[in-house]
């Protein structure tokens, strides 16, 4: 078995670091690849099926590594109820989904990880790629991905492992946090978080973007026609 991880502007830097540590600690072979999706104009145009182009590029890059094997992805049965154009790309490249074949949902996978002593992995919050924070139809750029990554990283350092998204919308940046936490934040705390987010947005090229906070809403940057 060989682990593969795509290094991309759309993948948070801390996620890549975590994968590297996981592989090193367990002496597992790890291939770091560039899926080259940022060179694909169909991907950067950010249509509703952006994930199809992302996964198509990824699987094409993985294919030479498994000429005599099988590419396996981490899709689980909970994912099957969502709009997942990346699954079409998986079908086109004969990718298998072991968790789906075993009938495992997200909660089952977390329990399995705990039973294997992988508690740190089991407790990781959901973390879609950074491009999912960019409103459908708004071009995916390295600058915006960097802003999103740095703002989310700074706020998580402050708030801990909470549900948090920095959305890039046509109107500017909207930072969404766990609804219960958002409801409990005082005006003073919100001012501090706004100042922190503003600093990191400005430092990474976002000085002209407006910035506001809202309660988290799943998939709010995805505009399905």
PDB file of C-alpha atoms in Angstrom:
ATOM      1  CA  UNK A   1       0.000   0.000   0.000  1.00  0.00           C
ATOM      2  CA  UNK A   2       1.232   3.482  -0.892  1.00  0.00           C
ATOM      3  CA  UNK A   3      -0.221   6.719   0.423  1.00  0.00           C
ATOM      4  CA  UNK A   4      -0.618   9.629  -2.003  1.00  0.00           C
ATOM      5  CA  UNK A   5      -1.263  13.242  -1.110  1.00  0.00           C
ATOM      6  CA  UNK A   6      -1.846  16.136  -3.495  1.00  0.00           C
ATOM      7  CA  UNK A   7       0.046  19.299  -2.607  1.00  0.00           C
ATOM      8  CA  UNK A   8      -1.896  22.239  -3.984  1.00  0.00           C
ATOM      9  CA  UNK A   9      -2.825  25.851  -3.170  1.00  0.00           C
ATOM     10  CA  UNK A  10      -6.297  24.419  -2.480  1.00  0.00           C
ATOM     11  CA  UNK A  11      -4.969  22.122   0.272  1.00  0.00           C
ATOM     12  CA  UNK A  12      -4.272  23.778   3.652  1.00  0.00           C
ATOM     13  CA  UNK A  13      -0.580  23.756   4.543  1.00  0.00           C
ATOM     14  CA  UNK A  14      -1.323  22.252   7.960  1.00  0.00           C
ATOM     15  CA  UNK A  15      -3.116  19.333   6.282  1.00  0.00           C
ATOM     16  CA  UNK A  16      -0.050  18.506   4.206  1.00  0.00           C
ATOM     17  CA  UNK A  17       2.132  18.719   7.323  1.00  0.00           C
ATOM     18  CA  UNK A  18      -0.232  16.381   9.164  1.00  0.00           C
ATOM     19  CA  UNK A  19      -0.127  13.797   6.366  1.00  0.00           C
ATOM     20  CA  UNK A  20       3.669  13.904   6.325  1.00  0.00           C
ATOM     21  CA  UNK A  21       3.841  13.366  10.098  1.00  0.00           C
ATOM     22  CA  UNK A  22       1.329  10.515   9.924  1.00  0.00           C
ATOM     23  CA  UNK A  23       3.377   8.710   7.273  1.00  0.00           C
ATOM     24  CA  UNK A  24       6.720   9.349   9.001  1.00  0.00           C
ATOM     25  CA  UNK A  25       5.494   8.150  12.407  1.00  0.00           C
ATOM     26  CA  UNK A  26       4.248   4.875  10.900  1.00  0.00           C
ATOM     27  CA  UNK A  27       7.016   4.398   8.341  1.00  0.00           C
ATOM     28  CA  UNK A  28       4.507   4.397   5.480  1.00  0.00           C
ATOM     29  CA  UNK A  29       5.515   5.210   1.891  1.00  0.00           C
ATOM     30  CA  UNK A  30       4.101   8.572   0.850  1.00  0.00           C
ATOM     31  CA  UNK A  31       4.027  10.143  -2.600  1.00  0.00           C
ATOM     32  CA  UNK A  32       3.492  13.897  -2.717  1.00  0.00           C
ATOM     33  CA  UNK A  33       2.164  14.975  -6.080  1.00  0.00           C
ATOM     34  CA  UNK A  34       0.964  18.125  -7.798  1.00  0.00           C
ATOM     35  CA  UNK A  35      -2.409  17.385  -9.390  1.00  0.00           C
ATOM     36  CA  UNK A  36      -1.858  20.463 -11.592  1.00  0.00           C
ATOM     37  CA  UNK A  37      -5.508  21.474 -11.369  1.00  0.00           C
ATOM     38  CA  UNK A  38      -4.510  25.143 -11.154  1.00  0.00           C
ATOM     39  CA  UNK A  39      -3.302  24.890 -14.760  1.00  0.00           C
ATOM     40  CA  UNK A  40      -6.722  23.666 -15.888  1.00  0.00           C
ATOM     41  CA  UNK A  41      -8.968  26.580 -17.008  1.00  0.00           C
ATOM     42  CA  UNK A  42     -12.054  24.391 -16.591  1.00  0.00           C
ATOM     43  CA  UNK A  43     -11.166  24.024 -12.910  1.00  0.00           C
ATOM     44  CA  UNK A  44     -10.169  27.622 -12.199  1.00  0.00           C
ATOM     45  CA  UNK A  45     -13.385  28.893 -13.824  1.00  0.00           C
ATOM     46  CA  UNK A  46     -15.109  27.322 -10.792  1.00  0.00           C
ATOM     47  CA  UNK A  47     -18.273  25.906 -12.398  1.00  0.00           C
ATOM     48  CA  UNK A  48     -20.778  23.851 -10.410  1.00  0.00           C
ATOM     49  CA  UNK A  49     -18.871  20.703 -11.404  1.00  0.00           C
ATOM     50  CA  UNK A  50     -15.439  22.057 -10.462  1.00  0.00           C
ATOM     51  CA  UNK A  51     -14.755  18.888  -8.443  1.00  0.00           C
ATOM     52  CA  UNK A  52     -15.026  16.818 -11.616  1.00  0.00           C
ATOM     53  CA  UNK A  53     -12.067  18.663 -13.144  1.00  0.00           C
ATOM     54  CA  UNK A  54     -10.114  18.558  -9.876  1.00  0.00           C
ATOM     55  CA  UNK A  55     -10.500  14.799  -9.502  1.00  0.00           C
ATOM     56  CA  UNK A  56      -9.903  14.159 -13.215  1.00  0.00           C
ATOM     57  CA  UNK A  57      -6.530  15.898 -12.956  1.00  0.00           C
ATOM     58  CA  UNK A  58      -5.720  14.081  -9.714  1.00  0.00           C
ATOM     59  CA  UNK A  59      -6.494  10.605 -11.034  1.00  0.00           C
ATOM     60  CA  UNK A  60      -4.539  11.228 -14.239  1.00  0.00           C
ATOM     61  CA  UNK A  61      -1.505  12.131 -12.134  1.00  0.00           C
ATOM     62  CA  UNK A  62      -1.970   9.081  -9.902  1.00  0.00           C
ATOM     63  CA  UNK A  63      -2.383   6.587 -12.725  1.00  0.00           C
ATOM     64  CA  UNK A  64       1.370   6.165 -13.475  1.00  0.00           C
ATOM     65  CA  UNK A  65       1.976   5.293  -9.807  1.00  0.00           C
ATOM     66  CA  UNK A  66      -0.467   2.381  -9.863  1.00  0.00           C
ATOM     67  CA  UNK A  67       0.018   0.896 -13.317  1.00  0.00           C
ATOM     68  CA  UNK A  68      -0.400  -2.580 -11.818  1.00  0.00           C
ATOM     69  CA  UNK A  69      -2.656  -1.679  -8.907  1.00  0.00           C
ATOM     70  CA  UNK A  70      -5.842   0.144  -7.982  1.00  0.00           C
ATOM     71  CA  UNK A  71      -6.502   3.724  -6.928  1.00  0.00           C
ATOM     72  CA  UNK A  72      -8.641   3.833  -3.792  1.00  0.00           C
ATOM     73  CA  UNK A  73     -10.400   6.927  -2.474  1.00  0.00           C
ATOM     74  CA  UNK A  74     -11.897   7.757   0.921  1.00  0.00           C
ATOM     75  CA  UNK A  75     -15.495   8.213  -0.189  1.00  0.00           C
ATOM     76  CA  UNK A  76     -18.031   6.914   2.346  1.00  0.00           C
ATOM     77  CA  UNK A  77     -21.761   6.190   2.128  1.00  0.00           C
ATOM     78  CA  UNK A  78     -22.685   9.584   3.609  1.00  0.00           C
ATOM     79  CA  UNK A  79     -21.078  11.215   0.575  1.00  0.00           C
ATOM     80  CA  UNK A  80     -23.408   9.437  -1.830  1.00  0.00           C
ATOM     81  CA  UNK A  81     -26.344  11.638  -0.871  1.00  0.00           C
ATOM     82  CA  UNK A  82     -24.560  14.833  -1.936  1.00  0.00           C
ATOM     83  CA  UNK A  83     -23.890  16.294  -5.351  1.00  0.00           C
ATOM     84  CA  UNK A  84     -20.429  14.831  -5.986  1.00  0.00           C
ATOM     85  CA  UNK A  85     -19.229  15.351  -9.590  1.00  0.00           C
ATOM     86  CA  UNK A  86     -15.843  14.011  -8.498  1.00  0.00           C
ATOM     87  CA  UNK A  87     -17.429  10.569  -8.325  1.00  0.00           C
ATOM     88  CA  UNK A  88     -17.999  10.707 -12.077  1.00  0.00           C
ATOM     89  CA  UNK A  89     -14.276  11.287 -12.550  1.00  0.00           C
ATOM     90  CA  UNK A  90     -13.592   8.351 -10.213  1.00  0.00           C
ATOM     91  CA  UNK A  91     -15.794   6.075 -12.317  1.00  0.00           C
ATOM     92  CA  UNK A  92     -13.975   7.178 -15.471  1.00  0.00           C
ATOM     93  CA  UNK A  93     -10.628   6.216 -13.916  1.00  0.00           C
ATOM     94  CA  UNK A  94     -11.746   2.923 -12.297  1.00  0.00           C
ATOM     95  CA  UNK A  95     -11.222   4.269  -8.779  1.00  0.00           C
ATOM     96  CA  UNK A  96     -12.531   2.070  -5.962  1.00  0.00           C
ATOM     97  CA  UNK A  97     -14.175   3.265  -2.745  1.00  0.00           C
ATOM     98  CA  UNK A  98     -13.450   0.676  -0.015  1.00  0.00           C
ATOM     99  CA  UNK A  99     -15.509   2.471   2.655  1.00  0.00           C
ATOM    100  CA  UNK A 100     -18.545   2.505   0.365  1.00  0.00           C
ATOM    101  CA  UNK A 101     -18.029  -1.154  -0.528  1.00  0.00           C
ATOM    102  CA  UNK A 102     -17.957  -1.958   3.187  1.00  0.00           C
ATOM    103  CA  UNK A 103     -21.070   0.170   3.838  1.00  0.00           C
ATOM    104  CA  UNK A 104     -19.245   2.551   6.191  1.00  0.00           C
ATOM    105  CA  UNK A 105     -20.487   6.054   7.024  1.00  0.00           C
ATOM    106  CA  UNK A 106     -18.411   8.881   8.530  1.00  0.00           C
ATOM    107  CA  UNK A 107     -19.269   7.871  12.105  1.00  0.00           C
ATOM    108  CA  UNK A 108     -18.256   4.263  11.378  1.00  0.00           C
ATOM    109  CA  UNK A 109     -14.889   5.379  10.007  1.00  0.00           C
ATOM    110  CA  UNK A 110     -14.253   7.545  13.069  1.00  0.00           C
ATOM    111  CA  UNK A 111     -15.060   4.600  15.346  1.00  0.00           C
ATOM    112  CA  UNK A 112     -12.780   2.354  13.301  1.00  0.00           C
ATOM    113  CA  UNK A 113      -9.948   4.873  13.590  1.00  0.00           C
ATOM    114  CA  UNK A 114     -10.405   5.051  17.378  1.00  0.00           C
ATOM    115  CA  UNK A 115     -10.335   1.254  17.646  1.00  0.00           C
ATOM    116  CA  UNK A 116      -7.011   1.272  15.762  1.00  0.00           C
ATOM    117  CA  UNK A 117      -5.479   3.820  18.122  1.00  0.00           C
ATOM    118  CA  UNK A 118      -5.819   6.681  15.632  1.00  0.00           C
ATOM    119  CA  UNK A 119      -7.712   9.008  17.934  1.00  0.00           C
ATOM    120  CA  UNK A 120      -6.043  12.104  16.490  1.00  0.00           C
ATOM    121  CA  UNK A 121      -7.361  11.179  13.049  1.00  0.00           C
ATOM    122  CA  UNK A 122     -10.778  10.158  14.359  1.00  0.00           C
ATOM    123  CA  UNK A 123     -11.418  13.566  15.900  1.00  0.00           C
ATOM    124  CA  UNK A 124     -10.423  15.673  12.900  1.00  0.00           C
ATOM    125  CA  UNK A 125     -13.236  18.000  11.801  1.00  0.00           C
ATOM    126  CA  UNK A 126     -14.498  17.845   8.232  1.00  0.00           C
ATOM    127  CA  UNK A 127     -12.162  19.838   5.977  1.00  0.00           C
ATOM    128  CA  UNK A 128     -13.193  20.228   2.320  1.00  0.00           C
ATOM    129  CA  UNK A 129     -10.608  21.740  -0.007  1.00  0.00           C
ATOM    130  CA  UNK A 130     -10.092  25.489   0.151  1.00  0.00           C
ATOM    131  CA  UNK A 131     -11.589  25.969  -3.321  1.00  0.00           C
ATOM    132  CA  UNK A 132     -14.952  24.943  -1.854  1.00  0.00           C
ATOM    133  CA  UNK A 133     -14.929  28.259   0.039  1.00  0.00           C
ATOM    134  CA  UNK A 134     -14.981  30.254  -3.210  1.00  0.00           C
ATOM    135  CA  UNK A 135     -18.424  31.111  -4.532  1.00  0.00           C
ATOM    136  CA  UNK A 136     -19.447  29.176  -7.629  1.00  0.00           C
ATOM    137  CA  UNK A 137     -18.512  31.039 -10.795  1.00  0.00           C
ATOM    138  CA  UNK A 138     -15.919  33.221  -9.055  1.00  0.00           C
ATOM    139  CA  UNK A 139     -12.479  32.337 -10.405  1.00  0.00           C
ATOM    140  CA  UNK A 140     -10.232  30.175  -8.222  1.00  0.00           C
ATOM    141  CA  UNK A 141      -6.904  31.979  -7.742  1.00  0.00           C
ATOM    142  CA  UNK A 142      -3.808  31.195  -5.670  1.00  0.00           C
ATOM    143  CA  UNK A 143      -4.200  34.582  -3.956  1.00  0.00           C
ATOM    144  CA  UNK A 144      -7.716  33.882  -2.701  1.00  0.00           C
ATOM    145  CA  UNK A 145      -6.772  30.358  -1.625  1.00  0.00           C
ATOM    146  CA  UNK A 146      -3.852  31.747   0.355  1.00  0.00           C
ATOM    147  CA  UNK A 147      -6.045  34.365   2.025  1.00  0.00           C
ATOM    148  CA  UNK A 148      -8.582  31.702   2.999  1.00  0.00           C
ATOM    149  CA  UNK A 149      -5.888  29.390   4.379  1.00  0.00           C
ATOM    150  CA  UNK A 150      -4.148  32.089   6.427  1.00  0.00           C
ATOM    151  CA  UNK A 151      -7.340  33.585   7.845  1.00  0.00           C
ATOM    152  CA  UNK A 152      -8.746  30.186   8.837  1.00  0.00           C
ATOM    153  CA  UNK A 153      -5.412  29.153  10.336  1.00  0.00           C
ATOM    154  CA  UNK A 154      -5.153  32.292  12.459  1.00  0.00           C
ATOM    155  CA  UNK A 155      -8.715  31.986  13.724  1.00  0.00           C
ATOM    156  CA  UNK A 156      -8.323  28.288  14.540  1.00  0.00           C
ATOM    157  CA  UNK A 157      -5.173  29.090  16.511  1.00  0.00           C
ATOM    158  CA  UNK A 158      -7.382  31.448  18.516  1.00  0.00           C
ATOM    159  CA  UNK A 159     -10.615  29.423  18.753  1.00  0.00           C
ATOM    160  CA  UNK A 160      -9.383  25.838  18.595  1.00  0.00           C
ATOM    161  CA  UNK A 161     -10.734  23.020  16.363  1.00  0.00           C
ATOM    162  CA  UNK A 162     -14.166  24.543  15.786  1.00  0.00           C
ATOM    163  CA  UNK A 163     -16.295  24.461  12.631  1.00  0.00           C
ATOM    164  CA  UNK A 164     -15.034  27.457  10.688  1.00  0.00           C
ATOM    165  CA  UNK A 165     -14.980  28.576   7.046  1.00  0.00           C
ATOM    166  CA  UNK A 166     -13.592  31.678   5.387  1.00  0.00           C
ATOM    167  CA  UNK A 167     -15.806  32.127   2.324  1.00  0.00           C
ATOM    168  CA  UNK A 168     -14.743  34.207  -0.684  1.00  0.00           C
ATOM    169  CA  UNK A 169     -17.847  35.717  -2.177  1.00  0.00           C
ATOM    170  CA  UNK A 170     -18.374  38.422  -4.772  1.00  0.00           C
ATOM    171  CA  UNK A 171     -19.160  40.771  -1.913  1.00  0.00           C
ATOM    172  CA  UNK A 172     -15.863  40.008  -0.135  1.00  0.00           C
ATOM    173  CA  UNK A 173     -14.873  37.662   2.693  1.00  0.00           C
ATOM    174  CA  UNK A 174     -17.489  36.092   4.948  1.00  0.00           C
ATOM    175  CA  UNK A 175     -16.222  34.091   7.902  1.00  0.00           C
ATOM    176  CA  UNK A 176     -18.634  31.469   9.169  1.00  0.00           C
ATOM    177  CA  UNK A 177     -18.233  29.827  12.558  1.00  0.00           C
ATOM    178  CA  UNK A 178     -20.162  27.223  14.520  1.00  0.00           C
ATOM    179  CA  UNK A 179     -23.695  28.609  15.099  1.00  0.00           C
ATOM    180  CA  UNK A 180     -23.664  28.029  18.864  1.00  0.00           C
ATOM    181  CA  UNK A 181     -20.274  29.674  19.223  1.00  0.00           C
ATOM    182  CA  UNK A 182     -21.325  32.564  16.987  1.00  0.00           C
ATOM    183  CA  UNK A 183     -24.432  33.175  19.104  1.00  0.00           C
ATOM    184  CA  UNK A 184     -22.343  33.266  22.282  1.00  0.00           C
ATOM    185  CA  UNK A 185     -19.591  35.615  21.067  1.00  0.00           C
ATOM    186  CA  UNK A 186     -19.603  39.054  22.683  1.00  0.00           C
ATOM    187  CA  UNK A 187     -19.155  42.283  20.733  1.00  0.00           C
ATOM    188  CA  UNK A 188     -15.686  42.648  22.212  1.00  0.00           C
ATOM    189  CA  UNK A 189     -14.679  39.112  21.198  1.00  0.00           C
ATOM    190  CA  UNK A 190     -16.085  39.624  17.714  1.00  0.00           C
ATOM    191  CA  UNK A 191     -14.082  42.829  17.350  1.00  0.00           C
ATOM    192  CA  UNK A 192     -10.922  40.947  18.316  1.00  0.00           C
ATOM    193  CA  UNK A 193     -11.623  38.163  15.814  1.00  0.00           C
ATOM    194  CA  UNK A 194     -12.418  40.682  13.097  1.00  0.00           C
ATOM    195  CA  UNK A 195      -9.149  42.514  13.713  1.00  0.00           C
ATOM    196  CA  UNK A 196      -7.213  39.233  13.588  1.00  0.00           C
ATOM    197  CA  UNK A 197      -8.892  38.120  10.368  1.00  0.00           C
ATOM    198  CA  UNK A 198      -8.446  41.553   8.813  1.00  0.00           C
ATOM    199  CA  UNK A 199      -4.732  41.524   9.569  1.00  0.00           C
ATOM    200  CA  UNK A 200      -4.152  38.151   7.891  1.00  0.00           C
ATOM    201  CA  UNK A 201      -6.378  38.957   4.925  1.00  0.00           C
ATOM    202  CA  UNK A 202      -4.561  42.246   4.303  1.00  0.00           C
ATOM    203  CA  UNK A 203      -1.134  40.638   4.723  1.00  0.00           C
ATOM    204  CA  UNK A 204      -1.928  38.154   1.959  1.00  0.00           C
ATOM    205  CA  UNK A 205      -3.345  40.482  -0.681  1.00  0.00           C
ATOM    206  CA  UNK A 206      -6.922  40.974   0.501  1.00  0.00           C
ATOM    207  CA  UNK A 207      -6.788  44.592   1.620  1.00  0.00           C
ATOM    208  CA  UNK A 208      -9.560  45.615  -0.772  1.00  0.00           C
ATOM    209  CA  UNK A 209     -12.029  42.966   0.382  1.00  0.00           C
ATOM    210  CA  UNK A 210     -14.840  43.569   2.842  1.00  0.00           C
ATOM    211  CA  UNK A 211     -14.972  41.191   5.824  1.00  0.00           C
ATOM    212  CA  UNK A 212     -17.844  40.018   7.997  1.00  0.00           C
ATOM    213  CA  UNK A 213     -18.864  37.147  10.288  1.00  0.00           C
ATOM    214  CA  UNK A 214     -21.887  34.855  10.093  1.00  0.00           C
ATOM    215  CA  UNK A 215     -23.088  31.574  11.582  1.00  0.00           C
ATOM    216  CA  UNK A 216     -21.803  28.528   9.686  1.00  0.00           C
ATOM    217  CA  UNK A 217     -24.016  27.229   6.883  1.00  0.00           C
ATOM    218  CA  UNK A 218     -22.889  24.078   5.100  1.00  0.00           C
ATOM    219  CA  UNK A 219     -22.020  24.584   1.439  1.00  0.00           C
ATOM    220  CA  UNK A 220     -23.097  28.232   1.392  1.00  0.00           C
ATOM    221  CA  UNK A 221     -20.511  29.139  -1.287  1.00  0.00           C
ATOM    222  CA  UNK A 222     -21.893  26.518  -3.656  1.00  0.00           C
ATOM    223  CA  UNK A 223     -24.526  27.955  -5.976  1.00  0.00           C
ATOM    224  CA  UNK A 224     -26.283  25.097  -7.736  1.00  0.00           C
ATOM    225  CA  UNK A 225     -28.180  26.164 -10.841  1.00  0.00           C
TER     226      UNK A 225
END
